[in-house]
Amino acid sequence: MTVITATAPAKVNLVFEVGPLKSNGYHDVNSLFLALDLREEITVSGALAGTGISIFVKGDGLPSRHVAAVPTDSSNLVAKVALLLSQKLGIETPDIQIDILKRIPVAGGMAGGSADAAAMLVAFNEYAHREFGTTRLSTAELMDVAAELGSDISFCVLGQLAIGTGRGEQLQPINSLPFETHWVLAISPQGLSTPSVYAKFDELVASSEFSDLSQVAGSVTSVEALASVLSNGLQPAALALMPQLESLIEEIEGLGALKAIVSGSGPTIAALCSSKDQAIEIAKTLNERGIFALTAGSPALGAKLEA
Ligand code: C5P
């Protein structure tokens, strides 16, 4: 039986600039995306004839609500990937079992659902090749399919460091940072919905200026320089919806992190640390205080097959 496993990374937006709402319901963004080595894992295997797509979810190091919140029906992005990719490859959608191993918080602003979709694109591309002899799509082709399903999925396919424009799906890969990064991720007890954060942004901010992100990335030669450029245009909106995040940011910076920001649409707080040891220490302190915290770092590759 063919069994294929693939993984894909979480993301943090090092810089996130958001333009005005457009008539298509989306905002143009200008973002510096960094992939983190916190990876979702997807396994695709065959299932009994006529059973369609079955989805099973397990958590790895996450509170149980993150597993409970993941839909196991056709609304899950991994099911949408199976349908769309089957269509593109010219095959009937096969009877398959999809096992999701979740490590990225749900509705946390770290592209957890998008990473599932990215890993599924890579896994199913290979599964269909092995089972049905379809020609494997290239990474660039998989990124085009990704863009049809969501704004962050293409970056989870690509990984590493990239500038994202359009809805965030038009990506220009850039050279990796010349140093490793170490982060503490403080996870809130509730999630935030991305559309509600964008709606709050429209009300409060409406639009932010776009800067030259290749120049910004080029100026980041040390972790301290990175700390000084971290910014998130959606942060005021996320803080308005969850005011308690403001004191969490202060608390984490008070523990010595170089800089803490809301990750993407939040509510995860991503705090850049000066070393791995410091990140582990701060996460330990937060966990002792009852705040669920993880550590993660870069560099991290995009979606890939696992042996
Ligand atoms: O593309 P994705 O499904 O991740 O987007 C979820 C929602 O977030 C969109 O329906 C839209 O309301 C909002 N969004 C946006 N501008 C973007 C990306 C997402 O307004 N660039």
mmCIF file of C-alpha atoms in Angstrom, residues 9-14 32-39 110 155 159-162 174-185 220 222-223 226 230 270-276 279 294-302:
data_model
loop_
_atom_site.group_PDB
_atom_site.id
_atom_site.type_symbol
_atom_site.label_atom_id
_atom_site.label_comp_id
_atom_site.label_asym_id
_atom_site.label_seq_id
_atom_site.Cartn_x
_atom_site.Cartn_y
_atom_site.Cartn_z
ATOM 1 C CA PRO A 9 6.259 24.896 8.197
ATOM 2 C CA ALA A 10 4.513 27.543 10.271
ATOM 3 C CA LYS A 11 5.126 31.159 9.280
ATOM 4 C CA VAL A 12 5.640 34.418 11.062
ATOM 5 C CA ASN A 13 5.326 37.775 9.306
ATOM 6 C CA LEU A 14 8.493 39.703 10.189
ATOM 7 C CA LEU A 32 8.281 39.576 4.795
ATOM 8 C CA PHE A 33 7.472 35.930 5.538
ATOM 9 C CA LEU A 34 9.754 33.689 7.582
ATOM 10 C CA ALA A 35 9.170 29.926 7.843
ATOM 11 C CA LEU A 36 9.615 28.357 11.290
ATOM 12 C CA ASP A 37 10.658 24.791 12.113
ATOM 13 C CA LEU A 38 7.321 24.011 13.738
ATOM 14 C CA ARG A 39 5.886 21.636 11.142
ATOM 15 C CA MET A 110 0.771 31.144 12.149
ATOM 16 C CA PHE A 155 4.408 30.455 1.276
ATOM 17 C CA GLY A 159 9.335 28.084 3.016
ATOM 18 C CA GLN A 160 12.539 29.904 4.057
ATOM 19 C CA LEU A 161 12.282 33.706 3.611
ATOM 20 C CA ALA A 162 10.213 35.545 1.005
ATOM 21 C CA ILE A 174 15.072 36.095 -0.935
ATOM 22 C CA ASN A 175 18.356 34.980 0.607
ATOM 23 C CA SER A 176 17.980 33.429 4.057
ATOM 24 C CA LEU A 177 18.878 35.509 7.076
ATOM 25 C CA PRO A 178 22.598 35.214 7.853
ATOM 26 C CA PHE A 179 21.824 33.891 11.365
ATOM 27 C CA GLU A 180 19.436 31.451 13.048
ATOM 28 C CA THR A 181 16.386 32.896 14.768
ATOM 29 C CA HIS A 182 14.823 31.641 17.998
ATOM 30 C CA TRP A 183 11.258 32.461 18.976
ATOM 31 C CA VAL A 184 8.843 31.969 21.828
ATOM 32 C CA LEU A 185 5.265 31.533 20.661
ATOM 33 C CA VAL A 220 18.951 42.723 8.703
ATOM 34 C CA SER A 222 21.980 40.640 13.130
ATOM 35 C CA VAL A 223 19.202 39.451 15.410
ATOM 36 C CA LEU A 226 15.816 42.057 12.972
ATOM 37 C CA LEU A 230 9.648 43.623 13.299
ATOM 38 C CA ALA A 270 5.776 35.719 18.496
ATOM 39 C CA ALA A 271 8.734 36.879 20.562
ATOM 40 C CA LEU A 272 12.203 37.067 19.052
ATOM 41 C CA CYS A 273 14.925 35.942 21.476
ATOM 42 C CA SER A 274 18.673 36.403 21.477
ATOM 43 C CA SER A 275 19.411 32.659 21.815
ATOM 44 C CA LYS A 276 17.779 29.231 21.843
ATOM 45 C CA ALA A 279 13.689 31.131 24.169
ATOM 46 C CA LEU A 294 6.207 26.855 22.484
ATOM 47 C CA THR A 295 9.580 27.539 20.930
ATOM 48 C CA ALA A 296 10.463 27.496 17.235
ATOM 49 C CA GLY A 297 13.237 28.719 15.003
ATOM 50 C CA SER A 298 14.526 29.371 11.518
ATOM 51 C CA PRO A 299 15.748 28.530 8.936
ATOM 52 C CA ALA A 300 12.980 26.148 7.877
ATOM 53 C CA LEU A 301 12.359 24.553 4.500
ATOM 54 C CA GLY A 302 9.028 24.635 2.692
#
